Amino acid sequence: MTHVDTVVIGAGVSGLTAARLLAQAGQRVMVLEARDRVGGRTWTDRSSGSATDRGASWIHGITDSPLDEITTALGMRKIEFTVGGYQPDSRPIAYYGPDGERLSDAAAAAFAADIHTVDARLAEVIAASAPGSSYGDVAETALADQRWDAERTERVREYLRHRSEEQYGVWIDELDAHGLDDDSIEGDEVVFPDGYDVLATRLAEGLDVRLEHVVSRVEWSGDGAQSGVRVAHSVGELTADRAVVTVPVGVLQSPEFRIDPTLPEPVAGALGRLAMNRFEKVFLEFPERFWDENVYAIRRQGPAALRWHSWYDLSALHGTPTLLTFAAGPTALETRDWSDAEVAASVLASLRELYGERVPEPVAIHRTDWQDDPFARGSYAYMTVGSVPEDHDVLATPVGGVLHLAGEATWTDDPATVTAALMSGHRAAEHVLGTEVSLSALPDRLPR
Ligand SMILES: Cc1cc2nc3c(=O)[nH]c(=O)nc-3n(C[C@H](O)[C@H](O)[C@H](O)COP(=O)(O)OP(=O)(O)OC[C@H]3O[C@@H](n4cnc5c(N)ncnc54)[C@H](O)[C@@H]3O)c2cc1C
């Protein structure tokens, strides 16, 4: 039977980072990946001629970002697009009111000011909240404290709901009060016009990556001379001194992926308090542009916009008039079984309430389905009510000295991101080697 020093399960950014650093340190490493491609939840579709990122798009803030440092060193072209973090006013946004009319600049500024006012209070309310409070609970407290009239309160309430859905793909009452604690952006946000998947492709070059190897079981033993892991996959079995397991939380929680013996505390408890979300992208390419000039995004308020409320202008990125919207949280569930044509019709009806018959039929629609993807089971993990931010880092507690969990959900500082995947892969490599490893030296040592 094949034996390696470390087996890495999953060829997303976390697994490839760990594997690359371990290989650079001289280890014999094998990466087992269920899909027929690397990259996991970074996935660029080039079938239409332009690069469409069906998974991650943004670096949410490039100031002091190791991910920005690495992607820059790899020569990945980037475009500033500072609107990814559901920010109300960091860049120009066309706001439409509940009646479908565009808000004046003064009205939009007053609305953004209301959000900032509530956010300042919200931070205090969250800090003082009892364990088991939801983001919906703390939002209601912060809103009530303003003593605004019903209309003004409702507009900000909607915004906070949409933030929970767009940032974490979950209804506001299902997200823990601390579920958006990480939601701060340092510096500009950027996207990659040539595709985010370049990162994974470069990290994987020259590594022993076995595609279409679906892992079903990881047996581990931390006992002295017997210590090690045995991994069963769709093509056979192998043994290793250690395993780095980077499959998403939804896979870890599923009966199709067994860890034997089962994960001990505190890891098991932390895993049980996280859950995969529902967050799908809908790209609409149009024959011509019909929306407002010089804005990064379009947002609509009011009950008619409960399902579709935000559209992001990707025209500069795609080279064609393209809007991106999200089916997030309840909308992702509601539209799960709809055809692309039904989704397009629903989005177009909303856009026509704002722009009338100027809205043409789209040339193309691309839509993701991460919630039904067996190797993702959602887009990323969120904190269920009752969890604590530290549950993320706790997930990465080494098990028996031989089993190391990594991946976006294992990084408290900035979970649910590519940054988290990168940093957690780096941490796993350090745990395996028992020594510090330079992350910034990683690109210099990639094959040219
Ligand atoms: C729609 C969407 C939008 C997003 N937007 C952003 C964004 O703008 N910015 C941002 O920073 N982040 C974003 N994210 C999150 C980001 O993509 C992820 O946090 C990150 O890519 C996760 O990397 P990972 O290595 O932890 O997991 P993954 O990339 O999921 O890697 C895990 C790998 O394990 C494999 N695997 C699963 N099961 C098995 C098995 N049984 N056997 C073998 N292999 C298995 C998977 O196929 C996968 O390749 C987004 C994600 C989605 C889906």
Coordinates of C-alpha atoms and ligand atoms in Angstrom, one line a residue:
M1 CA 0.0 0.0 0.0
T2 CA 1.2 3.5 -0.8
H3 CA 2.6 5.4 2.2
V4 CA 3.4 9.1 2.3
D5 CA 4.5 11.5 5.0
T6 CA 1.4 13.6 4.8
V7 CA -1.8 13.1 2.9
V8 CA -3.8 16.2 2.1
I9 CA -7.5 15.8 1.5
G10 CA -8.9 18.5 -0.8
A11 CA -7.2 20.6 -3.5
G12 CA -8.7 23.9 -2.7
V13 CA -6.6 26.9 -1.6
S14 CA -6.2 25.5 2.0
G15 CA -5.1 22.0 0.9
L16 CA -2.8 23.2 -1.8
T17 CA -1.1 25.8 0.5
A18 CA -0.5 23.1 3.1
A19 CA 0.7 20.6 0.5
R20 CA 3.0 23.1 -1.2
L21 CA 4.6 24.2 2.1
L22 CA 5.1 20.6 3.2
A23 CA 6.6 19.6 -0.1
Q24 CA 8.9 22.6 0.0
A25 CA 10.0 21.4 3.4
G26 CA 11.0 18.1 1.8
Q27 CA 8.0 15.9 2.8
R28 CA 6.5 13.3 0.5
V29 CA 2.9 14.6 0.1
M30 CA -0.1 13.4 -1.8
V31 CA -3.2 15.4 -2.4
L32 CA -6.5 13.6 -2.9
E33 CA -9.2 15.6 -4.6
A34 CA -12.8 14.4 -5.4
R35 CA -13.4 16.7 -8.4
D36 CA -11.8 16.6 -11.8
R37 CA -10.1 20.0 -11.1
V38 CA -8.2 21.8 -8.4
G39 CA -9.4 25.0 -6.8
G40 CA -12.5 23.9 -4.9
R41 CA -14.6 26.9 -4.2
T42 CA -12.4 29.1 -6.3
W43 CA -13.6 28.1 -9.8
T44 CA -13.3 30.1 -12.9
D45 CA -15.6 29.3 -15.9
R46 CA -14.2 30.4 -19.2
S47 CA -16.8 28.7 -21.4
S48 CA -18.3 32.0 -22.5
G49 CA -15.0 33.5 -23.5
S50 CA -14.6 35.7 -20.4
A51 CA -13.5 34.6 -17.0
T52 CA -16.5 34.1 -14.7
D53 CA -15.7 33.3 -11.1
R54 CA -18.4 31.0 -10.0
G55 CA -16.9 30.8 -6.5
A56 CA -14.9 33.5 -4.7
S57 CA -14.3 36.8 -6.6
W58 CA -13.0 39.3 -4.1
I59 CA -10.1 39.9 -1.8
H60 CA -12.1 41.8 0.9
G61 CA -9.4 44.4 1.6
I62 CA -5.8 44.3 0.5
T63 CA -4.1 46.3 3.2
D64 CA -1.6 44.0 5.0
S65 CA -3.2 41.0 3.2
P66 CA -0.9 38.0 2.7
L67 CA -3.2 36.8 0.0
D68 CA -2.8 40.0 -1.9
E69 CA 1.0 39.7 -1.5
I70 CA 0.9 36.2 -2.9
T71 CA -1.4 36.9 -5.8
T72 CA 0.6 39.9 -6.7
A73 CA 3.8 37.9 -6.6
L74 CA 2.1 35.4 -8.9
G75 CA 1.4 38.2 -11.4
M76 CA -2.4 37.9 -11.1
R77 CA -4.0 41.0 -12.7
K78 CA -6.5 42.7 -10.3
I79 CA -9.2 45.4 -10.6
E80 CA -10.4 47.5 -7.7
F81 CA -14.0 46.8 -6.9
T82 CA -14.7 47.9 -3.4
V83 CA -18.3 46.9 -2.9
G84 CA -18.0 43.2 -2.0
G85 CA -18.5 43.6 1.7
Y86 CA -22.1 44.9 1.5
Q87 CA -20.9 48.4 2.3
P88 CA -23.6 51.1 2.1
D89 CA -21.5 54.0 0.7
S90 CA -17.8 53.2 0.3
R91 CA -18.2 53.7 -3.5
P92 CA -21.0 55.1 -5.7
I93 CA -24.2 53.1 -5.5
A94 CA -27.5 53.9 -7.2
Y95 CA -30.2 53.5 -4.5
Y96 CA -33.9 53.0 -5.5
G97 CA -36.7 53.5 -3.0
P98 CA -39.6 51.2 -2.3
D99 CA -41.6 53.0 -5.1
G100 CA -38.9 52.1 -7.6
E101 CA -37.7 55.7 -8.0
R102 CA -34.0 56.6 -7.7
L103 CA -33.2 58.3 -4.4
S104 CA -31.7 61.7 -4.5
D105 CA -28.0 61.9 -3.4
A106 CA -29.2 63.6 -0.2
A107 CA -31.7 60.8 0.6
A108 CA -29.1 58.1 -0.2
A109 CA -26.6 59.8 2.1
A110 CA -29.2 60.1 4.9
F111 CA -29.9 56.4 4.5
A112 CA -26.2 55.4 4.7
A113 CA -25.8 57.7 7.7
D114 CA -28.7 55.8 9.4
I115 CA -26.9 52.5 8.8
H116 CA -23.7 53.9 10.3
T117 CA -25.6 55.1 13.3
V118 CA -27.2 51.7 13.9
D119 CA -23.9 49.9 13.2
A120 CA -22.2 52.0 16.0
R121 CA -24.9 51.0 18.5
L122 CA -25.0 47.4 17.1
A123 CA -21.3 46.9 18.0
E124 CA -22.1 47.8 21.6
V125 CA -25.2 45.6 21.7
I126 CA -23.4 42.6 20.3
A127 CA -20.5 43.0 22.8
A128 CA -23.1 43.0 25.6
S129 CA -25.4 40.3 24.2
A130 CA -26.2 37.1 26.0
P131 CA -25.0 33.8 24.6
G132 CA -27.6 32.4 22.3
S133 CA -28.6 35.7 20.8
S134 CA -29.1 35.9 17.1
Y135 CA -28.0 38.7 14.7
G136 CA -31.8 39.4 14.3
D137 CA -32.1 39.9 18.1
V138 CA -29.3 42.4 18.4
A139 CA -30.4 44.2 15.2
E140 CA -33.8 44.7 16.8
T141 CA -32.3 46.1 20.0
A142 CA -30.1 48.5 18.1
L143 CA -33.0 49.7 16.0
A144 CA -35.3 50.1 18.9
D145 CA -32.8 52.3 20.6
Q146 CA -33.0 54.9 17.8
R147 CA -36.7 55.6 18.4
W148 CA -37.2 56.3 14.7
D149 CA -40.6 56.1 12.9
A150 CA -41.7 52.8 11.4
E151 CA -40.6 53.7 7.8
R152 CA -37.1 54.8 8.7
T153 CA -36.6 51.8 11.0
E154 CA -37.9 49.3 8.4
R155 CA -35.4 50.5 5.7
V156 CA -32.4 49.9 8.0
R157 CA -33.9 46.6 9.2
E158 CA -34.2 45.4 5.6
Y159 CA -30.6 46.4 5.0
L160 CA -29.4 44.4 8.0
R161 CA -31.3 41.3 6.8
H162 CA -29.8 41.7 3.4
R163 CA -26.3 42.0 5.0
S164 CA -26.8 38.7 6.8
E165 CA -27.9 37.1 3.6
E166 CA -25.3 38.5 1.3
Q167 CA -22.4 38.2 3.7
Y168 CA -23.3 34.8 5.2
G169 CA -26.0 33.4 3.0
V170 CA -28.4 32.9 5.9
W171 CA -31.6 34.4 7.4
I172 CA -30.9 37.0 10.1
D173 CA -32.5 35.0 12.9
E174 CA -30.3 31.9 12.1
L175 CA -27.0 33.7 12.4
D176 CA -25.4 34.2 15.8
A177 CA -25.1 37.7 17.1
H178 CA -21.3 37.4 16.6
G179 CA -21.7 36.0 13.1
L180 CA -20.6 39.1 11.4
D181 CA -17.9 40.1 13.9
D182 CA -15.2 39.6 11.2
D183 CA -17.1 41.8 8.8
S184 CA -14.5 44.6 8.4
I185 CA -12.7 45.6 5.3
E186 CA -9.1 47.0 5.4
G187 CA -8.4 49.0 2.3
D188 CA -9.6 48.5 -1.3
E189 CA -11.3 45.3 -2.4
V190 CA -10.1 43.7 -5.6
V191 CA -11.2 41.1 -8.1
F192 CA -9.3 39.1 -10.7
P193 CA -10.2 39.7 -14.4
D194 CA -8.3 36.6 -15.5
G195 CA -9.9 34.4 -12.8
Y196 CA -9.3 33.5 -9.2
D197 CA -8.4 29.9 -10.1
V198 CA -4.9 31.0 -11.3
L199 CA -3.9 30.9 -7.6
A200 CA -4.9 27.2 -7.1
T201 CA -3.5 26.2 -10.5
R202 CA -0.1 27.8 -9.7
L203 CA 0.0 26.3 -6.2
A204 CA -0.7 22.8 -7.6
E205 CA 2.0 22.9 -10.3
G206 CA 4.3 19.9 -9.8
L207 CA 2.5 18.6 -6.7
D208 CA 1.3 15.0 -6.6
V209 CA -2.5 15.8 -6.9
R210 CA -4.8 12.8 -7.5
L211 CA -8.0 14.1 -9.1
E212 CA -11.3 12.2 -8.9
H213 CA -10.2 10.5 -5.7
V214 CA -13.3 10.8 -3.4
V215 CA -12.3 10.1 0.2
S216 CA -14.9 8.2 2.2
R217 CA -13.0 7.3 5.4
V218 CA -10.1 8.6 7.5
E219 CA -8.9 6.2 10.3
W220 CA -6.5 7.7 12.7
S221 CA -4.4 6.6 15.6
G222 CA -2.4 8.8 17.8
D223 CA -0.8 5.9 19.6
G224 CA 3.0 5.9 19.7
A225 CA 4.5 3.4 17.2
Q226 CA 1.1 2.8 15.7
S227 CA 0.4 6.4 15.1
G228 CA -0.7 7.5 11.6
V229 CA -3.7 7.5 9.3
R230 CA -5.3 5.2 6.8
V231 CA -7.4 6.8 4.1
A232 CA -10.0 5.0 2.0
H233 CA -11.0 6.7 -1.3
S234 CA -12.8 5.8 -4.5
V235 CA -9.7 4.4 -6.2
G236 CA -8.1 2.5 -3.2
E237 CA -6.4 3.2 0.1
L238 CA -3.2 4.7 1.4
T239 CA -1.5 5.3 4.7
A240 CA 0.4 8.3 5.9
D241 CA 2.1 9.6 9.0
R242 CA -0.4 12.5 9.1
A243 CA -3.4 13.9 7.3
V244 CA -4.5 17.5 6.6
V245 CA -8.2 17.4 6.1
T246 CA -9.6 20.4 4.2
V247 CA -13.0 19.3 3.0
P248 CA -15.8 21.8 3.8
V249 CA -17.8 21.7 7.0
G250 CA -20.8 20.3 5.2
V251 CA -18.7 17.3 4.0
L252 CA -17.2 16.8 7.4
Q253 CA -20.7 16.6 8.9
S254 CA -22.0 14.2 6.3
P255 CA -22.3 10.4 6.6
E256 CA -20.4 10.0 3.4
F257 CA -17.2 11.2 5.0
R258 CA -16.3 9.1 8.1
I259 CA -13.6 9.9 10.6
D260 CA -12.8 6.9 12.8
P261 CA -12.5 7.2 15.8
T262 CA -15.0 10.1 15.6
L263 CA -13.6 13.6 16.3
P264 CA -13.0 14.2 20.0
E265 CA -13.9 17.4 21.9
P266 CA -13.4 20.3 21.6
V267 CA -13.3 19.8 17.8
A268 CA -16.6 17.9 17.6
G269 CA -18.5 20.5 19.5
A270 CA -17.1 23.4 17.4
L271 CA -18.0 21.5 14.2
G272 CA -21.5 21.0 15.4
R273 CA -22.0 24.7 15.9
L274 CA -21.1 25.7 12.4
A275 CA -23.3 25.0 9.3
M276 CA -23.0 25.5 5.6
N277 CA -25.0 28.4 4.1
R278 CA -27.0 28.9 0.9
F279 CA -25.5 31.5 -1.4
E280 CA -25.7 31.4 -5.2
K281 CA -24.5 33.8 -7.9
V282 CA -26.6 34.8 -10.8
F283 CA -24.8 36.5 -13.7
L284 CA -26.9 38.3 -16.4
E285 CA -25.1 39.4 -19.6
F286 CA -27.0 42.0 -21.6
P287 CA -26.7 43.1 -25.3
E288 CA -26.5 46.7 -24.1
R289 CA -26.2 48.7 -20.9
F290 CA -29.4 50.2 -19.5
W291 CA -28.5 51.0 -15.9
D292 CA -27.0 54.0 -14.2
E293 CA -23.6 55.2 -15.3
N294 CA -20.6 55.4 -12.9
V295 CA -22.0 53.3 -10.1
Y296 CA -20.5 50.1 -8.7
A297 CA -23.9 48.7 -7.7
I298 CA -27.6 49.2 -7.8
R299 CA -29.7 48.7 -4.7
R300 CA -33.4 48.7 -4.1
Q301 CA -35.3 49.1 -0.9
G302 CA -38.7 48.0 0.2
P303 CA -40.9 44.8 0.2
A304 CA -40.8 44.4 -3.6
A305 CA -37.0 43.9 -3.2
L306 CA -37.0 41.2 -0.6
R307 CA -35.8 38.6 -3.1
W308 CA -33.6 40.7 -5.6
H309 CA -32.3 43.9 -4.1
S310 CA -28.6 44.3 -5.2
W311 CA -26.9 44.2 -8.5
Y312 CA -23.2 44.6 -9.1
D313 CA -21.9 46.0 -12.4
L314 CA -19.2 43.6 -13.7
S315 CA -19.0 45.2 -17.1
A316 CA -15.4 46.4 -16.6
L317 CA -14.4 43.0 -15.5
H318 CA -16.2 41.0 -18.3
G319 CA -15.8 43.5 -21.1
T320 CA -19.6 43.1 -21.8
P321 CA -22.6 44.6 -20.0
T322 CA -23.0 42.2 -17.1
L323 CA -24.8 42.4 -13.8
L324 CA -24.3 40.0 -10.9
T325 CA -26.9 39.4 -8.2
F326 CA -27.1 36.9 -5.5
A327 CA -29.8 34.3 -4.5
A328 CA -28.8 34.3 -0.8
G329 CA -30.3 32.7 2.3
P330 CA -34.1 32.1 1.9
T331 CA -34.0 33.1 -1.8
A332 CA -31.4 30.5 -2.6
L333 CA -33.7 27.9 -1.0
E334 CA -36.8 29.3 -2.7
T335 CA -35.2 29.3 -6.2
R336 CA -33.2 26.1 -5.7
D337 CA -35.4 24.1 -8.1
W338 CA -36.2 26.9 -10.6
S339 CA -34.9 26.7 -14.1
D340 CA -32.4 29.4 -15.2
A341 CA -35.2 30.9 -17.4
E342 CA -37.5 31.2 -14.3
V343 CA -34.7 32.9 -12.3
A344 CA -33.9 35.2 -15.2
A345 CA -37.6 36.1 -15.6
S346 CA -37.9 36.9 -11.9
V347 CA -34.7 39.1 -11.8
L348 CA -35.8 40.9 -15.0
A349 CA -39.2 41.7 -13.6
S350 CA -37.4 43.4 -10.6
L351 CA -35.1 45.3 -12.9
R352 CA -38.0 46.4 -15.1
E353 CA -39.6 47.9 -12.0
L354 CA -36.6 50.3 -11.9
Y355 CA -35.7 50.7 -15.6
G356 CA -39.0 49.9 -17.4
E357 CA -38.9 48.4 -20.9
R358 CA -35.3 49.6 -21.5
V359 CA -34.3 46.3 -19.9
P360 CA -33.6 43.9 -22.8
E361 CA -33.6 40.1 -22.7
P362 CA -30.2 38.9 -21.5
V363 CA -27.8 37.3 -23.9
A364 CA -26.7 34.8 -21.3
I365 CA -27.4 33.7 -17.7
H366 CA -25.0 31.8 -15.5
R367 CA -26.1 30.6 -12.2
T368 CA -24.3 28.5 -9.5
D369 CA -25.5 25.6 -7.5
W370 CA -23.2 25.2 -4.5
Q371 CA -25.9 24.1 -2.1
D372 CA -26.4 20.9 -4.1
D373 CA -22.7 20.3 -4.9
P374 CA -21.7 17.1 -3.0
F375 CA -18.2 18.3 -2.4
A376 CA -19.2 21.8 -1.1
R377 CA -22.7 21.4 0.3
G378 CA -23.1 25.2 0.5
S379 CA -20.8 28.1 -0.2
Y380 CA -19.2 28.6 3.1
A381 CA -19.8 28.0 6.8
Y382 CA -21.7 30.4 9.1
M383 CA -22.0 30.6 12.9
T384 CA -25.3 29.1 14.1
V385 CA -27.0 30.7 17.1
G386 CA -25.0 29.7 20.2
S387 CA -21.7 29.4 18.5
V388 CA -18.7 31.6 19.4
P389 CA -16.1 33.0 16.9
E390 CA -13.4 30.9 18.5
D391 CA -15.2 27.8 17.3
H392 CA -13.4 28.3 14.0
D393 CA -9.9 28.1 15.4
V394 CA -10.9 25.3 17.8
L395 CA -11.7 23.2 14.7
A396 CA -8.0 23.2 13.8
T397 CA -6.9 21.8 17.2
P398 CA -4.6 18.9 16.2
V399 CA -6.2 15.5 16.9
G400 CA -3.9 12.8 18.2
G401 CA -1.0 14.7 16.8
V402 CA -1.9 13.1 13.4
L403 CA -5.1 14.7 12.1
H404 CA -5.2 18.4 11.2
L405 CA -8.3 20.1 10.0
A406 CA -7.9 23.2 7.8
G407 CA -10.0 25.2 5.4
E408 CA -12.0 28.5 5.5
A409 CA -14.2 27.5 8.5
T410 CA -11.1 26.9 10.7
W411 CA -9.8 30.5 10.8
T412 CA -11.5 32.8 13.3
D413 CA -9.9 36.0 12.1
D414 CA -11.5 36.1 8.7
P415 CA -13.6 33.0 8.1
A416 CA -15.5 32.2 4.9
T417 CA -12.8 33.6 2.7
V418 CA -9.9 32.6 0.5
T419 CA -7.7 34.4 3.0
A420 CA -8.9 32.0 5.7
A421 CA -8.2 29.0 3.4
L422 CA -4.7 30.3 2.7
M423 CA -3.9 31.1 6.4
S424 CA -5.3 27.8 7.7
G425 CA -3.3 25.8 5.2
H426 CA -0.2 27.6 6.4
R427 CA -1.1 26.9 10.0
A428 CA -1.7 23.2 9.2
A429 CA 1.7 22.9 7.6
E430 CA 3.4 24.5 10.7
H431 CA 1.5 22.0 12.9
V432 CA 2.6 19.1 10.8
L433 CA 6.3 20.2 10.7
G434 CA 6.3 21.4 14.3
T435 CA 8.1 24.6 13.2
E436 CA 7.5 28.0 11.8
V437 CA 7.3 28.2 8.0
S438 CA 7.5 31.4 5.9
L439 CA 4.3 32.0 3.9
S440 CA 5.6 35.0 2.0
A441 CA 8.5 32.9 0.6
L442 CA 6.0 30.5 -1.0
P443 CA 5.6 32.2 -4.4
D444 CA 9.4 32.5 -4.9
R445 CA 9.7 28.7 -4.6
L446 CA 7.0 27.8 -7.1
P447 CA 8.0 26.2 -10.4
R448 CA 8.5 28.9 -13.1
Ligands
LIG1 C1 -20.4 31.6 -4.5 C2 -19.2 31.9 -3.6 C3 -18.7 33.2 -3.4 C4 -17.6 33.4 -2.6 N1 -17.1 34.7 -2.6 C5 -15.9 34.9 -1.9 C6 -15.2 36.1 -2.1 O1 -15.6 37.0 -2.9 N2 -14.1 36.3 -1.4 C7 -13.5 35.3 -0.6 O2 -12.5 35.5 0.0 N3 -14.2 34.1 -0.5 C8 -15.3 33.9 -1.1 N4 -15.9 32.7 -1.1 C9 -15.4 31.7 -0.1 C10 -14.1 31.0 -0.7 O3 -14.3 30.6 -2.0 C11 -13.8 29.8 0.2 O4 -13.7 30.3 1.6 C12 -12.4 29.2 -0.1 O5 -12.3 29.0 -1.5 C13 -12.4 27.8 0.6 O6 -11.2 27.1 0.4 P1 -11.0 25.7 1.1 O7 -9.6 25.2 0.7 O8 -11.2 25.9 2.6 O9 -12.2 24.8 0.7 P2 -12.5 24.2 -0.8 O10 -12.1 25.2 -1.8 O11 -13.9 23.8 -0.8 O12 -11.5 23.0 -0.9 C14 -11.8 21.7 -0.4 C15 -11.7 20.7 -1.4 O13 -12.1 19.4 -0.9 C16 -12.7 18.7 -1.9 N5 -13.5 17.6 -1.4 C17 -14.7 17.7 -0.8 N6 -15.1 16.4 -0.4 C18 -14.1 15.6 -0.7 C19 -13.9 14.2 -0.6 N7 -14.9 13.4 0.0 N8 -12.8 13.6 -1.0 C20 -11.8 14.4 -1.6 N9 -11.9 15.7 -1.7 C21 -13.0 16.3 -1.3 C22 -13.5 19.7 -2.7 O14 -13.8 19.3 -4.0 C23 -12.5 20.9 -2.6 O15 -11.7 21.0 -3.8 C24 -17.0 32.4 -1.9 C25 -17.5 31.1 -2.0 C26 -18.6 30.8 -2.9 C27 -19.0 29.4 -3.1

